[in-house]
Amino acid sequence: MSAPPRPVRLLFVCLGNICRSPTAEGVMRSIVAEHGLQDTIELDSAGTGSWHVGSAPDRRARAAAAGRGIELAGTARQVEHADFERFDLILAMDSSNLSDLRALAPAGQRGKVRLLREFDPAAGGELDVPDPYYGAAGGFEEVFDLVQAACAGLLAEIRAGRLP
Ligand code: 4NP
């Protein structure tokens, strides 16, 4: 009998780990649960910055997610070196997060760092999830929509065996 395949481990990363990446983690958790894949896909999120370490997700992000029936959980943490070994795929919310992560990553692990929106088949040339922190409330709804489309595409790629 062959050993069960080990879970695919995904880490979502933004700047503060209180708005975009907890939203992505919560959305992906919900999609994974819908497909009964909780034992196959493990999820976490982190920030490149340390300002909000220990904080709950931003109340505006929680409100936008709650409006779509998704509860955001967890407390913010900063990306650490071990993450590059531990996770199979590290999904950056924007190009600034991507370059910060690639600079932190050991040379052999840089290929694991990708932009989340690369997995949205409908994303045109714009692949950033815009930072909503200092913007209008509608920014959080937009984040949710962009993240949801990308997470659906990401799951489709994993199920098709094309990732990680
Ligand atoms: P996030 O949003 O990276 O999506 O969690 C931000 C949260 C906090 C700050 C910036 C962006 N900040 O400057 O404190």
PDB file of C-alpha atoms and ligand atoms in Angstrom:
ATOM      1  CA  MET A   1       0.000   0.000   0.000  1.00  0.00           C
ATOM      2  CA  SER A   2       1.409   3.391  -0.920  1.00  0.00           C
ATOM      3  CA  ALA A   3       1.630   6.168   1.656  1.00  0.00           C
ATOM      4  CA  PRO A   4      -1.059   8.827   1.394  1.00  0.00           C
ATOM      5  CA  PRO A   5       0.176  11.909  -0.468  1.00  0.00           C
ATOM      6  CA  ARG A   6       1.245  14.625   1.890  1.00  0.00           C
ATOM      7  CA  PRO A   7      -0.926  17.753   2.015  1.00  0.00           C
ATOM      8  CA  VAL A   8      -0.293  20.694  -0.264  1.00  0.00           C
ATOM      9  CA  ARG A   9       0.683  23.620   1.933  1.00  0.00           C
ATOM     10  CA  LEU A  10      -0.242  27.146   0.871  1.00  0.00           C
ATOM     11  CA  LEU A  11       0.802  30.396   2.550  1.00  0.00           C
ATOM     12  CA  PHE A  12      -0.921  33.677   1.638  1.00  0.00           C
ATOM     13  CA  VAL A  13       1.173  36.791   2.235  1.00  0.00           C
ATOM     14  CA  CYS A  14       0.471  40.537   2.256  1.00  0.00           C
ATOM     15  CA  LEU A  15       2.076  43.455   4.080  1.00  0.00           C
ATOM     16  CA  GLY A  16       0.251  43.532   7.427  1.00  0.00           C
ATOM     17  CA  ASN A  17      -1.485  40.114   7.566  1.00  0.00           C
ATOM     18  CA  ILE A  18      -4.671  41.827   8.733  1.00  0.00           C
ATOM     19  CA  CYS A  19      -6.537  42.603   5.466  1.00  0.00           C
ATOM     20  CA  ARG A  20      -5.721  40.786   2.215  1.00  0.00           C
ATOM     21  CA  SER A  21      -3.934  37.610   3.275  1.00  0.00           C
ATOM     22  CA  PRO A  22      -6.400  36.671   6.059  1.00  0.00           C
ATOM     23  CA  THR A  23      -9.177  37.263   3.510  1.00  0.00           C
ATOM     24  CA  ALA A  24      -7.427  34.947   1.038  1.00  0.00           C
ATOM     25  CA  GLU A  25      -6.884  32.339   3.742  1.00  0.00           C
ATOM     26  CA  GLY A  26     -10.550  32.513   4.813  1.00  0.00           C
ATOM     27  CA  VAL A  27     -11.858  32.357   1.241  1.00  0.00           C
ATOM     28  CA  MET A  28      -9.579  29.439   0.361  1.00  0.00           C
ATOM     29  CA  ARG A  29     -10.541  27.616   3.578  1.00  0.00           C
ATOM     30  CA  SER A  30     -14.176  27.923   2.570  1.00  0.00           C
ATOM     31  CA  ILE A  31     -13.553  26.694  -1.002  1.00  0.00           C
ATOM     32  CA  VAL A  32     -11.412  23.798   0.284  1.00  0.00           C
ATOM     33  CA  ALA A  33     -14.180  22.817   2.750  1.00  0.00           C
ATOM     34  CA  GLU A  34     -16.824  22.943  -0.010  1.00  0.00           C
ATOM     35  CA  HIS A  35     -14.762  20.360  -1.883  1.00  0.00           C
ATOM     36  CA  GLY A  36     -14.049  18.254   1.244  1.00  0.00           C
ATOM     37  CA  LEU A  37     -10.306  18.768   0.797  1.00  0.00           C
ATOM     38  CA  GLN A  38      -9.437  19.855   4.348  1.00  0.00           C
ATOM     39  CA  ASP A  39      -7.033  16.911   4.746  1.00  0.00           C
ATOM     40  CA  THR A  40      -5.369  17.553   1.397  1.00  0.00           C
ATOM     41  CA  ILE A  41      -4.698  21.282   1.496  1.00  0.00           C
ATOM     42  CA  GLU A  42      -3.233  23.128   4.492  1.00  0.00           C
ATOM     43  CA  LEU A  43      -3.474  26.896   4.713  1.00  0.00           C
ATOM     44  CA  ASP A  44      -1.932  29.772   6.598  1.00  0.00           C
ATOM     45  CA  SER A  45      -1.240  33.472   6.106  1.00  0.00           C
ATOM     46  CA  ALA A  46       1.472  35.922   7.169  1.00  0.00           C
ATOM     47  CA  GLY A  47       2.715  39.465   6.582  1.00  0.00           C
ATOM     48  CA  THR A  48       6.057  40.756   5.380  1.00  0.00           C
ATOM     49  CA  GLY A  49       5.818  43.528   8.022  1.00  0.00           C
ATOM     50  CA  SER A  50       5.675  43.189  11.809  1.00  0.00           C
ATOM     51  CA  TRP A  51       3.482  46.171  12.777  1.00  0.00           C
ATOM     52  CA  HIS A  52       0.326  44.157  13.375  1.00  0.00           C
ATOM     53  CA  VAL A  53       1.765  40.921  14.787  1.00  0.00           C
ATOM     54  CA  GLY A  54      -0.736  39.419  17.232  1.00  0.00           C
ATOM     55  CA  SER A  55      -3.706  41.415  15.861  1.00  0.00           C
ATOM     56  CA  ALA A  56      -6.981  39.947  14.640  1.00  0.00           C
ATOM     57  CA  PRO A  57      -7.981  40.581  11.008  1.00  0.00           C
ATOM     58  CA  ASP A  58      -9.042  44.198  10.327  1.00  0.00           C
ATOM     59  CA  ARG A  59     -12.680  44.798  11.255  1.00  0.00           C
ATOM     60  CA  ARG A  60     -13.435  46.067   7.707  1.00  0.00           C
ATOM     61  CA  ALA A  61     -12.019  42.875   6.177  1.00  0.00           C
ATOM     62  CA  ARG A  62     -14.069  40.829   8.661  1.00  0.00           C
ATOM     63  CA  ALA A  63     -17.207  42.768   7.741  1.00  0.00           C
ATOM     64  CA  ALA A  64     -16.696  42.290   3.988  1.00  0.00           C
ATOM     65  CA  ALA A  65     -16.101  38.565   4.486  1.00  0.00           C
ATOM     66  CA  ALA A  66     -19.029  38.182   6.913  1.00  0.00           C
ATOM     67  CA  GLY A  67     -21.281  39.720   4.258  1.00  0.00           C
ATOM     68  CA  ARG A  68     -20.403  36.725   2.059  1.00  0.00           C
ATOM     69  CA  GLY A  69     -20.775  34.201   4.878  1.00  0.00           C
ATOM     70  CA  ILE A  70     -17.087  33.801   5.674  1.00  0.00           C
ATOM     71  CA  GLU A  71     -15.541  34.261   9.101  1.00  0.00           C
ATOM     72  CA  LEU A  72     -11.937  35.447   9.187  1.00  0.00           C
ATOM     73  CA  ALA A  73      -9.885  33.950  12.006  1.00  0.00           C
ATOM     74  CA  GLY A  74      -6.324  33.898  13.230  1.00  0.00           C
ATOM     75  CA  THR A  75      -3.843  36.440  14.482  1.00  0.00           C
ATOM     76  CA  ALA A  76      -1.266  38.248  12.401  1.00  0.00           C
ATOM     77  CA  ARG A  77       2.264  36.923  12.218  1.00  0.00           C
ATOM     78  CA  GLN A  78       5.333  37.863  10.223  1.00  0.00           C
ATOM     79  CA  VAL A  79       6.825  35.659   7.511  1.00  0.00           C
ATOM     80  CA  GLU A  80       9.768  33.640   8.843  1.00  0.00           C
ATOM     81  CA  HIS A  81      12.574  31.777   7.137  1.00  0.00           C
ATOM     82  CA  ALA A  82      11.118  28.365   7.949  1.00  0.00           C
ATOM     83  CA  ASP A  83       8.050  29.263   5.860  1.00  0.00           C
ATOM     84  CA  PHE A  84      10.052  28.853   2.670  1.00  0.00           C
ATOM     85  CA  GLU A  85      10.763  25.210   3.587  1.00  0.00           C
ATOM     86  CA  ARG A  86       7.405  24.476   5.161  1.00  0.00           C
ATOM     87  CA  PHE A  87       5.107  25.678   2.382  1.00  0.00           C
ATOM     88  CA  ASP A  88       4.826  24.409  -1.189  1.00  0.00           C
ATOM     89  CA  LEU A  89       3.497  27.648  -2.587  1.00  0.00           C
ATOM     90  CA  ILE A  90       3.745  31.183  -1.185  1.00  0.00           C
ATOM     91  CA  LEU A  91       1.129  33.469  -2.661  1.00  0.00           C
ATOM     92  CA  ALA A  92       1.894  37.186  -2.647  1.00  0.00           C
ATOM     93  CA  MET A  93      -0.960  39.686  -2.835  1.00  0.00           C
ATOM     94  CA  ASP A  94       0.963  42.328  -4.798  1.00  0.00           C
ATOM     95  CA  SER A  95       4.216  42.875  -6.636  1.00  0.00           C
ATOM     96  CA  SER A  96       5.777  44.632  -3.651  1.00  0.00           C
ATOM     97  CA  ASN A  97       5.065  41.597  -1.436  1.00  0.00           C
ATOM     98  CA  LEU A  98       6.431  39.398  -4.233  1.00  0.00           C
ATOM     99  CA  SER A  99       9.750  41.208  -4.427  1.00  0.00           C
ATOM    100  CA  ASP A 100      10.081  41.346  -0.614  1.00  0.00           C
ATOM    101  CA  LEU A 101       9.431  37.596  -0.405  1.00  0.00           C
ATOM    102  CA  ARG A 102      11.811  36.732  -3.227  1.00  0.00           C
ATOM    103  CA  ALA A 103      14.524  38.787  -1.502  1.00  0.00           C
ATOM    104  CA  LEU A 104      13.952  36.847   1.744  1.00  0.00           C
ATOM    105  CA  ALA A 105      13.698  33.405   0.139  1.00  0.00           C
ATOM    106  CA  PRO A 106      16.677  31.048  -0.041  1.00  0.00           C
ATOM    107  CA  ALA A 107      17.788  30.845  -3.690  1.00  0.00           C
ATOM    108  CA  GLY A 108      16.393  27.340  -4.179  1.00  0.00           C
ATOM    109  CA  GLN A 109      12.923  28.325  -2.913  1.00  0.00           C
ATOM    110  CA  ARG A 110      12.277  31.505  -4.887  1.00  0.00           C
ATOM    111  CA  GLY A 111      10.181  29.657  -7.453  1.00  0.00           C
ATOM    112  CA  LYS A 112       7.614  28.867  -4.750  1.00  0.00           C
ATOM    113  CA  VAL A 113       6.738  32.560  -4.472  1.00  0.00           C
ATOM    114  CA  ARG A 114       4.013  33.559  -6.929  1.00  0.00           C
ATOM    115  CA  LEU A 115       1.398  36.281  -7.272  1.00  0.00           C
ATOM    116  CA  LEU A 116      -2.033  35.021  -6.165  1.00  0.00           C
ATOM    117  CA  ARG A 117      -3.772  36.626  -9.135  1.00  0.00           C
ATOM    118  CA  GLU A 118      -1.652  34.622 -11.590  1.00  0.00           C
ATOM    119  CA  PHE A 119      -4.232  31.922 -10.856  1.00  0.00           C
ATOM    120  CA  ASP A 120      -7.249  34.017 -11.865  1.00  0.00           C
ATOM    121  CA  PRO A 121      -7.825  33.074 -15.493  1.00  0.00           C
ATOM    122  CA  ALA A 122      -9.796  36.316 -15.993  1.00  0.00           C
ATOM    123  CA  ALA A 123      -7.102  38.631 -14.572  1.00  0.00           C
ATOM    124  CA  GLY A 124      -5.720  40.674 -17.430  1.00  0.00           C
ATOM    125  CA  GLY A 125      -2.360  42.356 -17.082  1.00  0.00           C
ATOM    126  CA  GLU A 126      -3.081  43.715 -13.588  1.00  0.00           C
ATOM    127  CA  LEU A 127      -2.062  41.088 -11.071  1.00  0.00           C
ATOM    128  CA  ASP A 128      -2.016  43.054  -7.796  1.00  0.00           C
ATOM    129  CA  VAL A 129      -4.669  42.777  -5.090  1.00  0.00           C
ATOM    130  CA  PRO A 130      -4.688  46.479  -4.130  1.00  0.00           C
ATOM    131  CA  ASP A 131      -3.862  47.374  -0.537  1.00  0.00           C
ATOM    132  CA  PRO A 132      -7.207  48.483   1.001  1.00  0.00           C
ATOM    133  CA  TYR A 133      -5.871  49.661   4.376  1.00  0.00           C
ATOM    134  CA  TYR A 134      -5.936  53.436   3.802  1.00  0.00           C
ATOM    135  CA  GLY A 135      -8.641  53.405   1.133  1.00  0.00           C
ATOM    136  CA  ALA A 136     -12.434  53.533   1.050  1.00  0.00           C
ATOM    137  CA  ALA A 137     -14.659  50.804   2.462  1.00  0.00           C
ATOM    138  CA  GLY A 138     -15.412  49.552  -1.059  1.00  0.00           C
ATOM    139  CA  GLY A 139     -11.784  48.502  -1.337  1.00  0.00           C
ATOM    140  CA  PHE A 140     -12.468  45.593   0.974  1.00  0.00           C
ATOM    141  CA  GLU A 141     -15.292  44.334  -1.239  1.00  0.00           C
ATOM    142  CA  GLU A 142     -12.965  44.553  -4.233  1.00  0.00           C
ATOM    143  CA  VAL A 143     -10.270  42.632  -2.350  1.00  0.00           C
ATOM    144  CA  PHE A 144     -12.807  39.927  -1.584  1.00  0.00           C
ATOM    145  CA  ASP A 145     -13.887  39.629  -5.241  1.00  0.00           C
ATOM    146  CA  LEU A 146     -10.326  39.506  -6.583  1.00  0.00           C
ATOM    147  CA  VAL A 147      -9.207  36.994  -3.984  1.00  0.00           C
ATOM    148  CA  GLN A 148     -12.239  34.776  -4.523  1.00  0.00           C
ATOM    149  CA  ALA A 149     -11.660  34.562  -8.283  1.00  0.00           C
ATOM    150  CA  ALA A 150      -7.971  33.807  -7.810  1.00  0.00           C
ATOM    151  CA  CYS A 151      -8.562  31.186  -5.091  1.00  0.00           C
ATOM    152  CA  ALA A 152     -11.083  29.374  -7.308  1.00  0.00           C
ATOM    153  CA  GLY A 153      -8.468  29.280 -10.080  1.00  0.00           C
ATOM    154  CA  LEU A 154      -5.813  28.131  -7.647  1.00  0.00           C
ATOM    155  CA  LEU A 155      -7.942  25.223  -6.453  1.00  0.00           C
ATOM    156  CA  ALA A 156      -8.678  24.223 -10.060  1.00  0.00           C
ATOM    157  CA  GLU A 157      -4.930  24.081 -10.787  1.00  0.00           C
ATOM    158  CA  ILE A 158      -4.241  21.986  -7.680  1.00  0.00           C
ATOM    159  CA  ARG A 159      -7.078  19.569  -8.473  1.00  0.00           C
ATOM    160  CA  ALA A 160      -5.803  19.248 -12.038  1.00  0.00           C
ATOM    161  CA  GLY A 161      -2.450  18.152 -10.610  1.00  0.00           C
ATOM    162  CA  ARG A 162      -0.620  21.121 -12.104  1.00  0.00           C
ATOM    163  CA  LEU A 163       0.452  22.502  -8.717  1.00  0.00           C
ATOM    164  CA  PRO A 164       2.535  22.859  -6.739  1.00  0.00           C
TER     165      PRO A 164
HETATM  166  P1  4NP B   1      -2.694  44.106   4.397  1.00  0.00           P
HETATM  167  O1  4NP B   1      -3.103  45.634   4.637  1.00  0.00           O
HETATM  168  O2  4NP B   1      -1.256  44.107   3.922  1.00  0.00           O
HETATM  169  O3  4NP B   1      -3.643  43.654   3.341  1.00  0.00           O
HETATM  170  O4  4NP B   1      -2.880  43.408   5.731  1.00  0.00           O
HETATM  171  C1  4NP B   1      -2.329  46.530   5.365  1.00  0.00           C
HETATM  172  C2  4NP B   1      -2.416  46.534   6.734  1.00  0.00           C
HETATM  173  C3  4NP B   1      -1.696  47.455   7.460  1.00  0.00           C
HETATM  174  C4  4NP B   1      -0.872  48.369   6.805  1.00  0.00           C
HETATM  175  C5  4NP B   1      -0.779  48.350   5.425  1.00  0.00           C
HETATM  176  C6  4NP B   1      -1.507  47.423   4.709  1.00  0.00           C
HETATM  177  N1  4NP B   1      -0.153  49.335   7.547  1.00  0.00           N
HETATM  178  O5  4NP B   1       0.506  50.182   6.922  1.00  0.00           O
HETATM  179  O6  4NP B   1      -0.192  49.305   8.783  1.00  0.00           O
END
